[in-house]
Amino acid sequence: GINAEYMGKNALDDANTCVKLNPDWDKGYMRRGAALHGFGRYEEALREYRMAYQNEPGNSDYQSIITQIENERNGNKTAKAYEIVKQIVSKRGWLSKMNGNQQERTWFELTDTTLNLHSSDKDIHPQREFYLGLSEVHELEIGTGNFMFRYPEFGIHGGDMKTLILRADSVGEREQWITAISQVINNNKR
């Protein structure tokens, strides 16, 4: 018969092709997560399932699978230590999340792989995690030539999210966020 490792390798190759052909399709990430989980590569599997969940936020199956893998992983002391290191926050603060003309004041934390959205600065667990490895960050300016207006808004596009428009309290603070997020993106390029 065909051995499990060979089948797992084929499943991973197929999932990689799915993601490459349609990066917005949650099932490609789910399949890649399942293949990596089969190999015991917990951190990578979790990243893929989180991307699947972010592409299909209403899917409670993904949240259940993420919890299951975290529980399996936490039985492994090396993985536990890695998780603690992974969650080191390089920048945190309040930003306004823009949605059309609406602004929602939100607490953000930047780790070495994700931008995490929290309901408040007291909230330990993020409401959402945005994986930044395949993203781009840019400032928003309006006008042309000598008539350029600089605003404290900036955008993050690509990766596992639609464009996220955020507003800092000042242009200077916006520059700090853009620099910090750019560093995370560059460190996580595949």
Coordinates of C-alpha atoms in Angstrom, one line a residue:
G1 CA 0.0 0.0 0.0
I2 CA 0.9 3.7 -0.1
N3 CA 2.5 4.9 3.1
A4 CA 1.0 7.7 5.2
E5 CA 4.1 10.0 4.8
Y6 CA 3.8 9.9 1.0
M7 CA 0.0 10.6 1.2
G8 CA 0.7 13.5 3.6
K9 CA 3.3 15.0 1.3
N10 CA 0.8 14.8 -1.6
A11 CA -1.9 16.4 0.5
L12 CA 0.5 19.3 1.5
D13 CA 1.5 19.8 -2.2
D14 CA -2.2 19.9 -3.2
A15 CA -3.0 22.4 -0.4
N16 CA -0.1 24.6 -1.4
T17 CA -1.4 24.6 -5.0
C18 CA -5.0 25.5 -3.7
V19 CA -3.6 28.5 -1.7
K20 CA -1.5 29.7 -4.6
L21 CA -4.4 29.5 -7.1
N22 CA -6.9 31.2 -4.7
P23 CA -5.4 32.9 -1.6
D24 CA -8.9 34.0 -0.4
W25 CA -10.3 30.5 -0.3
D26 CA -10.5 29.3 3.3
K27 CA -10.5 25.6 2.3
G28 CA -6.9 25.8 0.9
Y29 CA -5.6 27.0 4.3
M30 CA -7.7 24.4 6.0
R31 CA -6.2 21.6 3.9
R32 CA -2.7 22.9 4.4
G33 CA -3.4 23.0 8.1
A34 CA -4.6 19.5 8.1
A35 CA -1.6 18.2 6.3
L36 CA 0.9 20.0 8.6
H37 CA -1.1 18.8 11.7
G38 CA -0.7 15.3 10.4
F39 CA 3.1 15.8 10.4
G40 CA 3.0 17.1 14.0
R41 CA 4.0 20.6 12.8
Y42 CA 1.6 22.3 15.3
E43 CA 2.7 26.0 14.9
E44 CA 2.5 25.9 11.2
A45 CA -0.9 24.1 11.3
L46 CA -2.3 26.7 13.7
R47 CA -1.2 29.5 11.5
E48 CA -3.0 27.9 8.5
Y49 CA -6.2 27.2 10.4
R50 CA -6.1 30.8 11.7
M51 CA -5.8 32.1 8.1
A52 CA -8.7 29.8 7.1
Y53 CA -10.8 31.2 10.0
Q54 CA -10.0 34.8 9.0
N55 CA -11.2 34.1 5.5
E56 CA -14.4 32.4 6.9
P57 CA -14.9 34.1 10.3
G58 CA -18.3 32.5 11.0
N59 CA -16.9 28.9 10.7
S60 CA -17.0 27.5 14.3
D61 CA -15.3 24.3 13.0
Y62 CA -12.1 26.1 12.5
Q63 CA -12.2 27.6 16.0
S64 CA -12.7 24.1 17.4
I65 CA -9.8 22.7 15.4
I66 CA -7.6 25.6 16.5
T67 CA -8.4 24.8 20.2
Q68 CA -7.8 21.1 19.7
I69 CA -4.4 21.7 18.1
E70 CA -3.4 24.2 20.8
N71 CA -4.3 21.6 23.4
E72 CA -2.2 18.9 21.7
R73 CA 0.6 21.4 21.2
N74 CA 0.6 22.4 24.9
G75 CA 1.4 18.9 25.9
N76 CA 4.7 19.5 24.2
K77 CA 7.1 21.7 26.5
T78 CA 9.1 22.9 23.5
A79 CA 6.0 24.2 21.8
K80 CA 4.9 25.9 25.0
A81 CA 8.2 27.7 25.3
Y82 CA 7.9 28.7 21.6
E83 CA 4.4 30.1 22.2
I84 CA 5.6 32.3 25.0
V85 CA 8.4 33.7 22.9
K86 CA 6.0 34.2 19.9
Q87 CA 3.7 36.3 22.0
I88 CA 6.3 39.0 22.8
V89 CA 4.6 42.3 21.9
S90 CA 6.8 44.8 20.0
K91 CA 4.2 47.6 19.9
R92 CA 0.8 48.2 21.5
G93 CA -1.6 51.1 21.5
W94 CA -5.0 52.5 20.6
L95 CA -5.8 53.0 16.9
S96 CA -9.1 53.8 15.3
K97 CA -10.3 51.1 12.9
M98 CA -12.0 52.8 9.9
N99 CA -15.1 51.4 8.4
G100 CA -16.5 53.7 5.8
N101 CA -17.1 57.0 7.7
Q102 CA -17.3 55.2 11.0
Q103 CA -14.3 55.0 13.4
E104 CA -14.0 52.3 16.1
R105 CA -11.4 53.0 18.8
T106 CA -9.5 49.6 19.2
W107 CA -6.5 48.3 21.2
F108 CA -3.9 46.7 19.0
E109 CA -0.8 44.6 19.8
L110 CA 1.9 43.8 17.4
T111 CA 3.7 40.5 17.9
D112 CA 6.5 39.0 15.8
T113 CA 4.0 37.4 13.4
T114 CA 0.6 39.1 13.9
L115 CA -1.3 42.3 14.5
N116 CA -3.8 41.5 17.2
L117 CA -7.1 43.4 17.8
H118 CA -8.4 43.5 21.4
S119 CA -11.7 44.8 22.8
S120 CA -9.7 46.8 25.4
D121 CA -6.2 47.3 26.8
K122 CA -7.2 45.0 29.7
D123 CA -8.2 42.1 27.3
I124 CA -5.6 39.3 27.3
H125 CA -7.0 37.3 24.4
P126 CA -7.3 39.0 21.0
Q127 CA -10.7 39.2 19.3
R128 CA -8.8 38.8 15.9
E129 CA -5.3 38.1 14.8
F130 CA -4.0 39.3 11.5
Y131 CA -1.1 37.3 10.2
L132 CA 1.3 39.8 8.5
G133 CA 3.7 37.5 6.5
L134 CA 2.1 38.2 3.1
S135 CA 0.9 41.8 3.8
E136 CA 1.9 45.3 2.7
V137 CA 1.5 48.4 4.8
H138 CA 1.3 51.9 3.4
E139 CA 0.4 55.5 4.4
L140 CA -2.6 57.2 2.9
E141 CA -2.1 60.6 1.3
I142 CA -4.5 62.8 -0.6
G143 CA -3.6 65.3 -3.4
T144 CA -0.9 65.7 -6.0
G145 CA 2.4 67.4 -6.4
N146 CA 2.9 70.3 -4.0
F147 CA -0.7 69.8 -2.7
M148 CA -0.2 66.5 -0.8
F149 CA -2.0 66.3 2.5
R150 CA -0.6 63.8 5.1
Y151 CA -3.2 62.1 7.3
P152 CA -2.7 59.8 10.3
E153 CA -4.4 56.9 8.5
F154 CA -2.6 53.9 7.1
G155 CA -3.6 50.7 5.4
I156 CA -2.6 47.1 5.7
H157 CA -3.4 45.0 2.6
G158 CA -3.0 41.3 1.6
G159 CA -2.0 38.3 3.6
D160 CA -5.0 36.9 5.4
M161 CA -7.2 40.0 5.3
K162 CA -8.9 42.5 3.2
T163 CA -7.5 46.1 3.4
L164 CA -7.5 47.3 7.0
I165 CA -7.6 51.1 7.3
L166 CA -6.3 52.4 10.7
R167 CA -6.0 55.9 12.1
A168 CA -3.3 56.8 14.6
D169 CA -3.6 59.9 16.8
S170 CA -0.9 61.7 14.8
V171 CA 1.2 61.4 11.7
G172 CA 4.3 60.7 13.9
E173 CA 2.6 57.9 15.7
R174 CA 1.4 56.5 12.3
E175 CA 5.1 56.5 11.1
Q176 CA 6.0 54.4 14.2
W177 CA 3.3 51.9 13.5
I178 CA 4.2 51.6 9.8
T179 CA 7.9 51.1 10.7
A180 CA 7.1 48.4 13.3
I181 CA 4.6 46.6 11.1
S182 CA 7.0 46.8 8.1
Q183 CA 9.7 45.1 10.2
V184 CA 7.3 42.3 11.1
I185 CA 6.3 41.8 7.5
N186 CA 9.9 41.7 6.3
N187 CA 10.8 39.2 9.0
N188 CA 8.0 36.9 8.0
K189 CA 8.3 36.8 4.2
R190 CA 8.1 33.2 3.1

